[in-house]
CSV table of C-alpha atoms in Angstrom, one decimal:
chain,number,residue,atom,x,y,z
A,72,UNK,CA,15.7,-4.5,-37.1
A,73,UNK,CA,17.4,-4.3,-33.8
A,74,UNK,CA,16.8,-1.3,-31.5
A,75,UNK,CA,19.9,0.8,-31.1
A,76,UNK,CA,21.7,0.2,-27.8
A,77,UNK,CA,21.7,3.9,-26.9
A,78,UNK,CA,17.9,3.9,-26.6
A,79,UNK,CA,18.1,1.7,-23.5
A,80,UNK,CA,20.8,3.7,-21.7
A,81,UNK,CA,19.3,6.0,-19.0
A,82,UNK,CA,22.1,8.6,-19.8
A,83,UNK,CA,21.3,10.5,-23.0
A,84,UNK,CA,24.4,10.5,-25.1
A,85,UNK,CA,25.3,12.9,-27.9
A,86,UNK,CA,23.3,11.0,-30.6
A,87,UNK,CA,20.2,10.8,-28.5
A,88,UNK,CA,20.4,14.6,-27.8
A,89,UNK,CA,20.9,15.3,-31.5
A,90,UNK,CA,17.9,13.3,-32.4
A,91,UNK,CA,15.7,14.6,-29.6
A,92,UNK,CA,14.1,17.5,-31.6
A,93,UNK,CA,13.0,15.0,-34.2
A,94,UNK,CA,11.8,12.7,-31.5
A,95,UNK,CA,9.7,15.5,-30.1
A,96,UNK,CA,8.0,16.0,-33.4
A,97,UNK,CA,7.3,12.3,-33.9
A,98,UNK,CA,6.0,12.0,-30.3
A,99,UNK,CA,3.7,15.0,-30.8
A,100,UNK,CA,2.3,13.5,-34.0
A,101,UNK,CA,1.6,10.2,-32.2
A,102,UNK,CA,-0.1,12.0,-29.4
A,103,UNK,CA,-2.4,13.9,-31.8
A,104,UNK,CA,-3.5,10.5,-33.3
A,105,UNK,CA,-3.9,9.0,-29.8
A,106,UNK,CA,-6.3,11.7,-28.8
A,107,UNK,CA,-8.6,11.2,-31.7
A,108,UNK,CA,-11.9,9.5,-30.8
A,109,UNK,CA,-12.2,5.8,-31.9
A,110,UNK,CA,-15.2,3.9,-33.3
A,111,UNK,CA,-17.2,1.4,-31.2
A,112,UNK,CA,-18.2,-2.0,-32.5
A,113,UNK,CA,-20.9,-3.0,-30.0
A,114,UNK,CA,-18.6,-5.1,-27.7
A,115,UNK,CA,-16.0,-4.1,-25.1
A,116,UNK,CA,-12.4,-3.7,-26.4
A,117,UNK,CA,-9.4,-4.4,-24.2
A,118,UNK,CA,-6.1,-3.0,-25.6
A,119,UNK,CA,-2.8,-4.5,-24.5
A,120,UNK,CA,-0.1,-2.1,-25.8
A,121,UNK,CA,3.2,-0.7,-24.8
A,122,UNK,CA,4.5,2.8,-24.6
A,123,UNK,CA,7.7,1.8,-26.4
A,124,UNK,CA,8.6,-0.1,-29.5
A,125,UNK,CA,9.9,-3.6,-29.2
A,126,UNK,CA,8.8,-6.7,-27.3
A,127,UNK,CA,7.7,-6.2,-23.8
A,128,UNK,CA,5.5,-9.2,-23.1
A,129,UNK,CA,2.2,-8.3,-24.8
A,130,UNK,CA,1.5,-11.7,-26.3
A,131,UNK,CA,1.6,-13.7,-23.0
A,132,UNK,CA,-0.4,-10.9,-21.4
A,133,UNK,CA,-3.1,-11.2,-24.1
A,134,UNK,CA,-3.2,-15.0,-23.7
A,135,UNK,CA,-3.6,-14.6,-19.9
A,136,UNK,CA,-6.4,-12.1,-20.3
A,137,UNK,CA,-8.2,-14.4,-22.9
A,138,UNK,CA,-7.9,-17.3,-20.4
A,139,UNK,CA,-9.4,-15.2,-17.6
A,140,UNK,CA,-12.2,-13.9,-19.8
A,141,UNK,CA,-13.1,-17.4,-20.9
A,142,UNK,CA,-13.3,-18.6,-17.3
A,143,UNK,CA,-15.7,-15.7,-16.6
A,144,UNK,CA,-18.0,-17.1,-19.3
A,145,UNK,CA,-17.0,-14.6,-22.1
A,146,UNK,CA,-16.3,-15.4,-25.7
A,147,UNK,CA,-13.2,-13.4,-26.3
A,148,UNK,CA,-11.4,-12.9,-29.7
A,149,UNK,CA,-8.0,-11.4,-30.3
A,150,UNK,CA,-7.3,-8.7,-32.8
A,151,UNK,CA,-3.8,-8.3,-34.3
A,152,UNK,CA,-2.2,-6.7,-37.3
A,153,UNK,CA,-0.2,-9.9,-38.0
A,154,UNK,CA,3.3,-8.3,-38.1
A,155,UNK,CA,5.6,-10.3,-40.4
A,156,UNK,CA,2.7,-11.9,-42.3
A,157,UNK,CA,1.5,-11.0,-45.8
A,158,UNK,CA,-2.2,-11.3,-45.4
A,159,UNK,CA,-4.0,-8.0,-44.9
A,160,UNK,CA,-7.3,-9.6,-43.7
A,161,UNK,CA,-9.6,-9.5,-42.0
A,162,UNK,CA,-9.0,-13.3,-41.7
A,163,UNK,CA,-9.4,-15.7,-38.8
A,164,UNK,CA,-6.2,-17.5,-38.1
A,165,UNK,CA,-6.2,-21.2,-38.5
A,166,UNK,CA,-2.9,-22.8,-37.3
A,167,UNK,CA,-3.7,-25.9,-39.5
A,168,UNK,CA,-3.9,-23.8,-42.6
A,169,UNK,CA,-1.8,-20.7,-42.0
A,170,UNK,CA,1.9,-20.2,-41.6
A,171,UNK,CA,3.9,-17.4,-40.0
A,172,UNK,CA,4.7,-16.1,-43.5
A,173,UNK,CA,1.0,-15.5,-44.0
A,174,UNK,CA,-0.3,-14.3,-40.6
A,175,UNK,CA,2.9,-13.7,-38.5
A,176,UNK,CA,4.3,-15.7,-35.6
A,177,UNK,CA,2.4,-14.1,-32.7
A,178,UNK,CA,-1.1,-14.8,-34.2
A,179,UNK,CA,-0.3,-18.5,-34.4
A,180,UNK,CA,0.4,-18.5,-30.7
A,181,UNK,CA,-2.6,-16.4,-29.8
A,182,UNK,CA,-4.9,-18.6,-31.8
A,183,UNK,CA,-4.3,-21.4,-29.4
A,184,UNK,CA,-6.0,-19.4,-26.7
A,185,UNK,CA,-8.9,-17.7,-28.5
A,186,UNK,CA,-10.2,-17.0,-32.0
A,187,UNK,CA,-7.7,-14.7,-33.5
A,188,UNK,CA,-8.3,-12.2,-36.4
A,189,UNK,CA,-5.5,-10.7,-38.4
A,190,UNK,CA,-6.4,-7.3,-40.0
A,191,UNK,CA,-4.4,-4.3,-41.1
A,192,UNK,CA,-7.6,-2.3,-40.8
A,193,UNK,CA,-8.3,-2.7,-37.1
A,194,UNK,CA,-11.9,-1.5,-37.4
A,195,UNK,CA,-12.7,-4.1,-40.1
A,196,UNK,CA,-11.0,-6.8,-38.0
A,197,UNK,CA,-13.0,-5.9,-34.9
A,198,UNK,CA,-16.3,-5.9,-36.9
A,199,UNK,CA,-15.4,-9.3,-38.3
A,200,UNK,CA,-14.6,-10.7,-34.9
A,201,UNK,CA,-17.9,-9.3,-33.4
A,202,UNK,CA,-19.9,-10.7,-36.3
A,203,UNK,CA,-18.3,-14.1,-35.6
A,204,UNK,CA,-19.7,-14.1,-32.1
A,205,UNK,CA,-17.1,-12.5,-29.9
A,206,UNK,CA,-18.5,-10.7,-26.9
A,207,UNK,CA,-15.2,-9.0,-26.0
A,208,UNK,CA,-12.2,-8.1,-28.1
A,209,UNK,CA,-8.5,-8.1,-27.0
A,210,UNK,CA,-6.2,-5.9,-29.1
A,211,UNK,CA,-2.6,-7.1,-29.3
A,212,UNK,CA,-0.9,-3.7,-29.7
A,213,UNK,CA,-2.7,-0.7,-31.2
A,214,UNK,CA,-2.8,1.6,-28.1
A,215,UNK,CA,-1.6,4.5,-30.2
A,216,UNK,CA,-4.1,3.8,-33.0
A,217,UNK,CA,-7.3,5.8,-32.9
A,218,UNK,CA,-9.3,3.3,-35.0
A,219,UNK,CA,-11.2,1.7,-32.1
A,220,UNK,CA,-12.7,3.0,-28.9
A,221,UNK,CA,-11.1,1.1,-26.0
A,222,UNK,CA,-13.0,0.0,-22.8
A,223,UNK,CA,-9.8,-0.9,-21.0
A,224,UNK,CA,-6.1,-0.1,-21.9
A,225,UNK,CA,-3.2,-1.9,-20.3
A,226,UNK,CA,0.3,-0.7,-21.1
A,227,UNK,CA,3.1,-3.3,-20.7
A,228,UNK,CA,6.7,-2.6,-19.6
A,229,UNK,CA,9.7,-4.8,-19.6
A,230,UNK,CA,11.2,-4.1,-16.1
A,231,UNK,CA,14.7,-4.9,-17.4
A,232,UNK,CA,14.8,-1.9,-19.8
A,233,UNK,CA,11.8,0.2,-18.8
A,234,UNK,CA,11.4,3.3,-21.1
A,235,UNK,CA,15.1,3.5,-21.8
A,236,UNK,CA,16.4,7.1,-22.1
A,237,UNK,CA,12.8,8.4,-22.0
A,238,UNK,CA,13.0,10.0,-25.5
A,239,UNK,CA,10.7,9.4,-28.5
A,240,UNK,CA,11.6,7.8,-31.8
A,241,UNK,CA,14.2,8.0,-33.3
A,242,UNK,CA,16.0,9.4,-30.3
A,243,UNK,CA,14.7,6.8,-27.9
A,244,UNK,CA,12.2,3.9,-27.7
A,245,UNK,CA,9.1,5.8,-26.7
A,246,UNK,CA,6.3,6.1,-29.2
A,247,UNK,CA,5.1,9.3,-27.5
A,248,UNK,CA,5.9,11.0,-24.2
A,249,UNK,CA,5.1,8.7,-21.4
A,250,UNK,CA,3.0,10.9,-19.1
A,251,UNK,CA,0.2,11.6,-21.7
A,252,UNK,CA,0.2,7.9,-22.7
A,253,UNK,CA,-0.4,6.9,-19.1
A,254,UNK,CA,-3.2,9.4,-18.8
A,255,UNK,CA,-5.1,7.5,-21.5
A,256,UNK,CA,-4.5,4.1,-19.9
A,257,UNK,CA,-6.2,2.4,-17.0
A,258,UNK,CA,-3.3,0.1,-16.0
A,259,UNK,CA,0.5,-0.4,-16.3
A,260,UNK,CA,1.8,-3.9,-16.2
A,261,UNK,CA,5.5,-4.2,-15.2
A,262,UNK,CA,6.9,-7.5,-16.2
A,263,UNK,CA,9.9,-8.9,-14.3
A,264,UNK,CA,12.3,-7.1,-12.1
A,265,UNK,CA,14.7,-4.2,-12.5
A,266,UNK,CA,15.4,-0.6,-11.6
A,267,UNK,CA,14.1,0.7,-15.0
A,268,UNK,CA,10.8,-1.0,-14.3
A,269,UNK,CA,10.5,0.5,-10.9
A,270,UNK,CA,11.0,4.0,-12.3
A,271,UNK,CA,8.2,3.3,-14.8
A,272,UNK,CA,6.0,2.0,-12.0
A,273,UNK,CA,6.5,5.2,-10.1
A,274,UNK,CA,5.3,7.1,-13.1
A,275,UNK,CA,2.2,4.9,-13.2
A,276,UNK,CA,1.5,5.6,-9.5
A,277,UNK,CA,1.9,9.3,-10.1
A,278,UNK,CA,-0.6,9.2,-13.0
A,279,UNK,CA,-3.1,7.6,-10.7
A,280,UNK,CA,-3.5,4.4,-12.7
A,281,UNK,CA,-3.4,0.7,-11.5
A,282,UNK,CA,0.1,-0.7,-11.5
A,283,UNK,CA,0.2,-4.5,-12.0
A,284,UNK,CA,3.2,-6.7,-11.6
A,285,UNK,CA,3.9,-10.1,-13.2
A,286,UNK,CA,6.6,-12.3,-14.6
A,287,UNK,CA,7.1,-14.7,-17.4
A,288,UNK,CA,7.0,-18.2,-16.0
A,289,UNK,CA,8.5,-21.0,-18.1
A,290,UNK,CA,6.6,-24.3,-18.5
A,291,UNK,CA,7.6,-26.7,-15.7
A,292,UNK,CA,8.1,-29.7,-18.0
A,293,UNK,CA,10.4,-27.8,-20.3
A,294,UNK,CA,12.4,-26.6,-17.3
A,295,UNK,CA,12.9,-30.1,-16.1
A,296,UNK,CA,13.9,-31.3,-19.5
A,297,UNK,CA,16.5,-28.5,-19.9
A,298,UNK,CA,17.9,-28.3,-16.4
A,299,UNK,CA,21.7,-28.7,-16.3
A,300,UNK,CA,22.0,-29.1,-20.1
A,301,UNK,CA,24.6,-27.3,-22.2
A,302,UNK,CA,22.8,-25.4,-24.9
A,303,UNK,CA,23.2,-23.2,-27.9
A,304,UNK,CA,20.3,-20.7,-27.4
A,305,UNK,CA,19.0,-18.6,-30.3
A,306,UNK,CA,16.2,-16.2,-30.5
A,307,UNK,CA,14.7,-13.6,-32.9
A,308,UNK,CA,12.5,-11.7,-30.5
A,309,UNK,CA,12.3,-8.1,-29.1
A,310,UNK,CA,15.0,-8.7,-26.4
A,311,UNK,CA,16.9,-12.0,-26.9
A,312,UNK,CA,19.1,-11.2,-23.9
A,313,UNK,CA,16.1,-11.7,-21.7
A,314,UNK,CA,15.5,-15.2,-23.0
A,315,UNK,CA,19.2,-16.1,-22.5
A,316,UNK,CA,19.1,-14.8,-18.9
A,317,UNK,CA,16.0,-16.7,-18.2
A,318,UNK,CA,17.7,-19.9,-19.2
A,319,UNK,CA,20.6,-19.1,-16.8
A,320,UNK,CA,18.3,-18.5,-13.9
A,321,UNK,CA,16.6,-21.9,-14.6
A,322,UNK,CA,19.9,-23.8,-14.3
A,323,UNK,CA,20.4,-24.2,-18.1
A,324,UNK,CA,23.9,-23.6,-19.4
A,325,UNK,CA,23.8,-21.4,-22.6
A,326,UNK,CA,27.4,-22.0,-23.8
A,327,UNK,CA,26.6,-20.1,-27.0
A,328,UNK,CA,23.9,-17.5,-27.6
A,329,UNK,CA,22.8,-16.2,-31.0
A,330,UNK,CA,20.6,-13.1,-31.1
A,331,UNK,CA,18.6,-12.2,-34.2
A,332,UNK,CA,16.3,-9.2,-34.9
A,333,UNK,CA,12.7,-9.4,-33.8
A,334,UNK,CA,10.5,-11.5,-36.1
A,335,UNK,CA,13.7,-12.7,-37.9
A,336,UNK,CA,13.1,-14.9,-40.9
A,337,UNK,CA,15.7,-17.7,-40.7
A,338,UNK,CA,17.6,-18.4,-43.8
A,339,UNK,CA,19.2,-21.6,-45.0
A,340,UNK,CA,22.6,-20.2,-44.0
A,341,UNK,CA,21.3,-19.5,-40.4
A,342,UNK,CA,19.9,-23.0,-40.1
A,343,UNK,CA,23.2,-24.6,-41.4
A,344,UNK,CA,25.4,-22.5,-39.1
A,345,UNK,CA,23.3,-23.1,-36.0
A,346,UNK,CA,23.1,-26.8,-36.5
A,347,UNK,CA,26.7,-27.2,-37.4
A,348,UNK,CA,27.9,-25.2,-34.4
A,349,UNK,CA,25.7,-27.1,-32.0
A,350,UNK,CA,26.9,-30.4,-33.4
A,351,UNK,CA,30.5,-29.4,-33.3
A,352,UNK,CA,30.3,-28.4,-29.7
A,353,UNK,CA,27.9,-31.1,-28.6
A,354,UNK,CA,25.2,-28.6,-27.5
A,355,UNK,CA,21.4,-28.8,-27.4
A,356,UNK,CA,19.6,-26.2,-29.5
A,357,UNK,CA,16.9,-24.3,-27.7
A,358,UNK,CA,14.7,-21.4,-28.7
A,359,UNK,CA,11.5,-19.5,-27.9
A,360,UNK,CA,7.9,-20.4,-28.8
A,361,UNK,CA,7.7,-17.4,-31.2
A,362,UNK,CA,10.8,-18.6,-33.1
A,363,UNK,CA,9.3,-22.1,-33.2
A,364,UNK,CA,6.2,-20.8,-34.8
A,365,UNK,CA,8.2,-19.0,-37.5
A,366,UNK,CA,10.4,-22.0,-38.1
A,367,UNK,CA,7.7,-24.6,-38.3
A,368,UNK,CA,5.9,-22.6,-41.0
A,369,UNK,CA,8.8,-22.9,-43.5
A,370,UNK,CA,10.5,-25.8,-45.2
A,371,UNK,CA,13.9,-24.4,-44.3
A,372,UNK,CA,12.9,-23.7,-40.7
A,373,UNK,CA,11.6,-27.2,-40.2
A,374,UNK,CA,15.2,-28.5,-40.6
A,375,UNK,CA,16.1,-26.4,-37.5
A,376,UNK,CA,13.1,-26.7,-35.3
A,377,UNK,CA,13.0,-30.5,-35.6
A,378,UNK,CA,16.4,-30.6,-33.7
A,379,UNK,CA,15.6,-27.8,-31.3
A,380,UNK,CA,14.0,-27.7,-27.9
A,381,UNK,CA,11.5,-25.0,-27.1
A,382,UNK,CA,10.9,-23.1,-23.8
A,383,UNK,CA,7.3,-21.9,-23.6
A,384,UNK,CA,6.4,-19.2,-21.1
A,385,UNK,CA,3.2,-17.9,-19.6
A,386,UNK,CA,2.2,-14.7,-17.7
A,387,UNK,CA,2.2,-15.2,-13.9
A,388,UNK,CA,0.6,-12.2,-12.1
A,389,UNK,CA,1.3,-11.4,-8.5
A,390,UNK,CA,-1.8,-12.3,-6.3
A,391,UNK,CA,-2.8,-8.6,-5.7
A,392,UNK,CA,-2.3,-7.8,-9.4
A,393,UNK,CA,-4.4,-10.8,-10.4
A,394,UNK,CA,-7.3,-9.5,-8.1
A,395,UNK,CA,-6.9,-6.0,-9.6
A,396,UNK,CA,-7.1,-7.4,-13.1
A,397,UNK,CA,-10.2,-9.4,-12.3
A,398,UNK,CA,-11.9,-6.3,-11.0
A,399,UNK,CA,-11.1,-4.5,-14.2
A,400,UNK,CA,-12.4,-7.4,-16.3
A,401,UNK,CA,-15.6,-7.5,-14.2
A,402,UNK,CA,-16.3,-3.8,-15.1
A,403,UNK,CA,-16.2,-4.3,-18.9
A,404,UNK,CA,-19.9,-4.0,-19.2
A,405,UNK,CA,-19.4,-0.2,-18.6
A,406,UNK,CA,-18.6,0.2,-22.4
A,407,UNK,CA,-16.0,2.2,-24.2
A,408,UNK,CA,-13.9,4.6,-22.1
A,409,UNK,CA,-12.5,7.7,-23.7
A,410,UNK,CA,-10.8,10.6,-21.8
């Protein structure tokens, strides 16, 4: 489903105000869960979460952390619930055997960087990963879950939207009030630029945690391939508008944009309409890596991805933020950290 537009407006309209009491109850319940002690599994656990619902850049952040841990000589594994997939796990993701319908689109991307385990039961998934030889686990999401004790928690914010109206579900996008969430994190990563992100960064500084800054950097070869091209851009991610704007800043010309809900499962009708419109207007089809993973895993989707270009992105941290992250990764041997 798509997040309601009023969530992301700083001004709290009538509907947001009407829902605010319910949001306070939901946020309070989430905080109660967040404060429960988690279980240890004998290896450090890094959690990459976000204080809001929706996509914020967790997946490229997890991939970057896995890369840095590997360079440090660690054997990291990624733990995810596999949103959009039907397997409950614990199961180790094999991109040659599994499709997005089984494990979800994000785990297929993550499995390129480190052994990735899908498990609805996070504790069972963590135990499976540790038994398989991982010496550090990276949780993709799960900050609000009490299942595991975390050694390091990093909250990720999309600077373009920040925390929206600052209210909790269903009145706004926050899973729980921001300040108590920041109190239980060690770092806040602000991705991209924008006033909403700066406001969130100030909250991070006020909470006394490390504020990291980064951006999503598109792959150079893909940029060169797409530069100056007239395209029909489509995406079923947390914030499709961000993808479309990225294309514009790269010198790509998105003549038509089609936004679908996050983790959208493309139908035969979707495929037919997108291909027909692109052909009629002589446009190149272009999409995200996550969408490509979903499409490649289905017979219907293959008819679309085979005629689409893909724009991969990676996390690029600012130099000072990269140094700060390295210091935090170097301190993992300290063990689980609970407040």
